[in-house]
Amino acid sequence: MLPEDLMLLFIDPRNGRLRVSSTSIENALAGAVLIELAEAERVSFTPNGKKLTVVDPTPLNDPVLHEALGRLTKPMPPQSAVERVRKRLWHNVIRQLQDRGAVRVEPRKVLGIFPAKSYPIVDEHRAEKLRKAVGDVVHGYRGADARTGSLITLLYAVDAVHKVFEGDKREIKRRAKEIARGSWAGDAVRRAVDAIQAGVHAAAGAAASGE
């Protein structure tokens, strides 16, 4: 699932700490959830991408997706959908990864005083396979598919690609921008991804400005 994959990319495999801010993670994860719902044909977007609507409220087997779908109670702009879905999403995705034996949660202290947590990766094979698949696309070794394209687009939307993958910052960001605008998805999914990317970017901008 995209949310789990995205969360694994945000975790530094060397120390289990998060590479970006919690706000960026929450916004990107919300975008991943919305992409999953769009691909499952549970939500759709107006042709201009300005409104998202639930078209199939049937319960989902995945608890993270099911809870998110229940929060989309009326047609709304993508930014509003991101802001609704992101609440407690980070914790829910971490719990799901923990239940699957992919990560463990450990308490730690920042500056020896402030309580925090780290998330050491347990399923190293899964995480390394994922990082290689996405990293090969980021560095131009192969083209994007729907999965890697979606993940890179979401990382790009919260300005995190260069924080997750090593290399020349300017080149990585340029490549990610090209991928985010690429043709790796069908028309319907492409429109959904474009709308969600815009919503994630707007939500991130609003959070940064304190709105």
PDB file of N, CA, C and O in Angstrom, residues 6-7 10 20-33 82-83 85-91 158 200 203:
ATOM      1  N   LEU A   6       5.350   4.840   1.626  1.00  0.00           N
ATOM      2  CA  LEU A   6       5.791   6.223   1.809  1.00  0.00           C
ATOM      3  C   LEU A   6       6.381   6.415   3.201  1.00  0.00           C
ATOM      4  O   LEU A   6       7.425   7.055   3.372  1.00  0.00           O
ATOM      5  N   MET A   7       5.731   5.830   4.213  1.00  0.00           N
ATOM      6  CA  MET A   7       6.230   5.960   5.579  1.00  0.00           C
ATOM      7  C   MET A   7       7.601   5.308   5.712  1.00  0.00           C
ATOM      8  O   MET A   7       8.501   5.856   6.373  1.00  0.00           O
ATOM      9  N   PHE A  10      10.254   7.594   4.520  1.00  0.00           N
ATOM     10  CA  PHE A  10      10.518   8.718   5.410  1.00  0.00           C
ATOM     11  C   PHE A  10      11.408   8.337   6.597  1.00  0.00           C
ATOM     12  O   PHE A  10      11.945   9.208   7.279  1.00  0.00           O
ATOM     13  N   VAL A  20      11.942  14.009   7.679  1.00  0.00           N
ATOM     14  CA  VAL A  20      11.258  15.280   7.446  1.00  0.00           C
ATOM     15  C   VAL A  20      10.307  15.559   8.596  1.00  0.00           C
ATOM     16  O   VAL A  20      10.123  14.731   9.489  1.00  0.00           O
ATOM     17  N   SER A  21       9.682  16.723   8.572  1.00  0.00           N
ATOM     18  CA  SER A  21       8.793  17.116   9.655  1.00  0.00           C
ATOM     19  C   SER A  21       7.520  16.288   9.675  1.00  0.00           C
ATOM     20  O   SER A  21       7.102  15.720   8.654  1.00  0.00           O
ATOM     21  N   SER A  22       6.883  16.239  10.834  1.00  0.00           N
ATOM     22  CA  SER A  22       5.637  15.482  10.964  1.00  0.00           C
ATOM     23  C   SER A  22       4.545  16.050  10.067  1.00  0.00           C
ATOM     24  O   SER A  22       3.727  15.306   9.512  1.00  0.00           O
ATOM     25  N   THR A  23       4.529  17.368   9.879  1.00  0.00           N
ATOM     26  CA  THR A  23       3.518  17.982   9.013  1.00  0.00           C
ATOM     27  C   THR A  23       3.676  17.525   7.575  1.00  0.00           C
ATOM     28  O   THR A  23       2.697  17.186   6.897  1.00  0.00           O
ATOM     29  N   SER A  24       4.900  17.499   7.088  1.00  0.00           N
ATOM     30  CA  SER A  24       5.146  17.022   5.725  1.00  0.00           C
ATOM     31  C   SER A  24       4.733  15.565   5.577  1.00  0.00           C
ATOM     32  O   SER A  24       4.131  15.172   4.566  1.00  0.00           O
ATOM     33  N   ILE A  25       5.055  14.760   6.568  1.00  0.00           N
ATOM     34  CA  ILE A  25       4.690  13.349   6.530  1.00  0.00           C
ATOM     35  C   ILE A  25       3.181  13.184   6.485  1.00  0.00           C
ATOM     36  O   ILE A  25       2.642  12.415   5.673  1.00  0.00           O
ATOM     37  N   GLU A  26       2.472  13.908   7.346  1.00  0.00           N
ATOM     38  CA  GLU A  26       1.016  13.788   7.397  1.00  0.00           C
ATOM     39  C   GLU A  26       0.374  14.186   6.069  1.00  0.00           C
ATOM     40  O   GLU A  26      -0.541  13.509   5.582  1.00  0.00           O
ATOM     41  N   ASN A  27       0.841  15.275   5.482  1.00  0.00           N
ATOM     42  CA  ASN A  27       0.274  15.722   4.207  1.00  0.00           C
ATOM     43  C   ASN A  27       0.551  14.716   3.091  1.00  0.00           C
ATOM     44  O   ASN A  27      -0.335  14.401   2.283  1.00  0.00           O
ATOM     45  N   ALA A  28       1.776  14.211   3.022  1.00  0.00           N
ATOM     46  CA  ALA A  28       2.116  13.251   1.982  1.00  0.00           C
ATOM     47  C   ALA A  28       1.350  11.941   2.164  1.00  0.00           C
ATOM     48  O   ALA A  28       0.869  11.346   1.188  1.00  0.00           O
ATOM     49  N   LEU A  29       1.238  11.476   3.400  1.00  0.00           N
ATOM     50  CA  LEU A  29       0.483  10.249   3.660  1.00  0.00           C
ATOM     51  C   LEU A  29      -0.983  10.413   3.276  1.00  0.00           C
ATOM     52  O   LEU A  29      -1.596   9.482   2.729  1.00  0.00           O
ATOM     53  N   ALA A  30      -1.544  11.576   3.555  1.00  0.00           N
ATOM     54  CA  ALA A  30      -2.931  11.826   3.162  1.00  0.00           C
ATOM     55  C   ALA A  30      -3.074  11.740   1.650  1.00  0.00           C
ATOM     56  O   ALA A  30      -4.047  11.177   1.132  1.00  0.00           O
ATOM     57  N   GLY A  31      -2.101  12.274   0.929  1.00  0.00           N
ATOM     58  CA  GLY A  31      -2.122  12.167  -0.521  1.00  0.00           C
ATOM     59  C   GLY A  31      -2.052  10.723  -0.985  1.00  0.00           C
ATOM     60  O   GLY A  31      -2.755  10.319  -1.918  1.00  0.00           O
ATOM     61  N   ALA A  32      -1.231   9.909  -0.314  1.00  0.00           N
ATOM     62  CA  ALA A  32      -1.114   8.490  -0.665  1.00  0.00           C
ATOM     63  C   ALA A  32      -2.439   7.764  -0.445  1.00  0.00           C
ATOM     64  O   ALA A  32      -2.853   6.933  -1.268  1.00  0.00           O
ATOM     65  N   VAL A  33      -3.104   8.078   0.644  1.00  0.00           N
ATOM     66  CA  VAL A  33      -4.409   7.467   0.925  1.00  0.00           C
ATOM     67  C   VAL A  33      -5.424   7.848  -0.146  1.00  0.00           C
ATOM     68  O   VAL A  33      -6.177   7.006  -0.645  1.00  0.00           O
ATOM     69  N   VAL A  82      -7.222  16.489   1.992  1.00  0.00           N
ATOM     70  CA  VAL A  82      -5.927  16.200   2.615  1.00  0.00           C
ATOM     71  C   VAL A  82      -5.953  16.569   4.092  1.00  0.00           C
ATOM     72  O   VAL A  82      -5.508  15.803   4.954  1.00  0.00           O
ATOM     73  N   GLU A  83      -6.490  17.732   4.405  1.00  0.00           N
ATOM     74  CA  GLU A  83      -6.515  18.200   5.787  1.00  0.00           C
ATOM     75  C   GLU A  83      -7.411  17.331   6.669  1.00  0.00           C
ATOM     76  O   GLU A  83      -7.130  17.138   7.853  1.00  0.00           O
ATOM     77  N   VAL A  85      -8.130  14.004   6.048  1.00  0.00           N
ATOM     78  CA  VAL A  85      -7.604  12.644   6.104  1.00  0.00           C
ATOM     79  C   VAL A  85      -6.341  12.549   6.949  1.00  0.00           C
ATOM     80  O   VAL A  85      -6.067  11.515   7.563  1.00  0.00           O
ATOM     81  N   ARG A  86      -5.557  13.613   7.020  1.00  0.00           N
ATOM     82  CA  ARG A  86      -4.235  13.523   7.650  1.00  0.00           C
ATOM     83  C   ARG A  86      -4.277  13.391   9.175  1.00  0.00           C
ATOM     84  O   ARG A  86      -3.272  13.019   9.791  1.00  0.00           O
ATOM     85  N   LYS A  87      -5.399  13.646   9.811  1.00  0.00           N
ATOM     86  CA  LYS A  87      -5.476  13.609  11.277  1.00  0.00           C
ATOM     87  C   LYS A  87      -5.168  12.209  11.804  1.00  0.00           C
ATOM     88  O   LYS A  87      -5.817  11.248  11.439  1.00  0.00           O
ATOM     89  N   ARG A  88      -4.142  12.115  12.623  1.00  0.00           N
ATOM     90  CA  ARG A  88      -3.678  10.870  13.242  1.00  0.00           C
ATOM     91  C   ARG A  88      -3.226   9.824  12.223  1.00  0.00           C
ATOM     92  O   ARG A  88      -2.978   8.672  12.581  1.00  0.00           O
ATOM     93  N   LEU A  89      -3.091  10.220  10.982  1.00  0.00           N
ATOM     94  CA  LEU A  89      -2.742   9.266   9.935  1.00  0.00           C
ATOM     95  C   LEU A  89      -1.342   8.699  10.137  1.00  0.00           C
ATOM     96  O   LEU A  89      -1.107   7.496   9.950  1.00  0.00           O
ATOM     97  N   TRP A  90      -0.408   9.559  10.511  1.00  0.00           N
ATOM     98  CA  TRP A  90       0.968   9.128  10.762  1.00  0.00           C
ATOM     99  C   TRP A  90       0.986   7.988  11.784  1.00  0.00           C
ATOM    100  O   TRP A  90       1.584   6.934  11.570  1.00  0.00           O
ATOM    101  N   HIS A  91       0.281   8.167  12.901  1.00  0.00           N
ATOM    102  CA  HIS A  91       0.266   7.161  13.955  1.00  0.00           C
ATOM    103  C   HIS A  91      -0.413   5.875  13.482  1.00  0.00           C
ATOM    104  O   HIS A  91       0.025   4.768  13.810  1.00  0.00           O
ATOM    105  N   VAL A 158       5.883  17.634  -1.078  1.00  0.00           N
ATOM    106  CA  VAL A 158       6.258  18.177   0.235  1.00  0.00           C
ATOM    107  C   VAL A 158       7.757  18.484   0.288  1.00  0.00           C
ATOM    108  O   VAL A 158       8.337  18.602   1.369  1.00  0.00           O
ATOM    109  N   VAL A 200      -2.059  18.423  -1.741  1.00  0.00           N
ATOM    110  CA  VAL A 200      -0.968  18.223  -0.781  1.00  0.00           C
ATOM    111  C   VAL A 200      -0.082  19.460  -0.736  1.00  0.00           C
ATOM    112  O   VAL A 200       0.299  19.940   0.346  1.00  0.00           O
ATOM    113  N   ALA A 203      -1.908  22.251   1.072  1.00  0.00           N
ATOM    114  CA  ALA A 203      -1.982  22.002   2.507  1.00  0.00           C
ATOM    115  C   ALA A 203      -0.623  22.232   3.168  1.00  0.00           C
ATOM    116  O   ALA A 203      -0.539  22.796   4.259  1.00  0.00           O
TER     117      ALA A 203
END
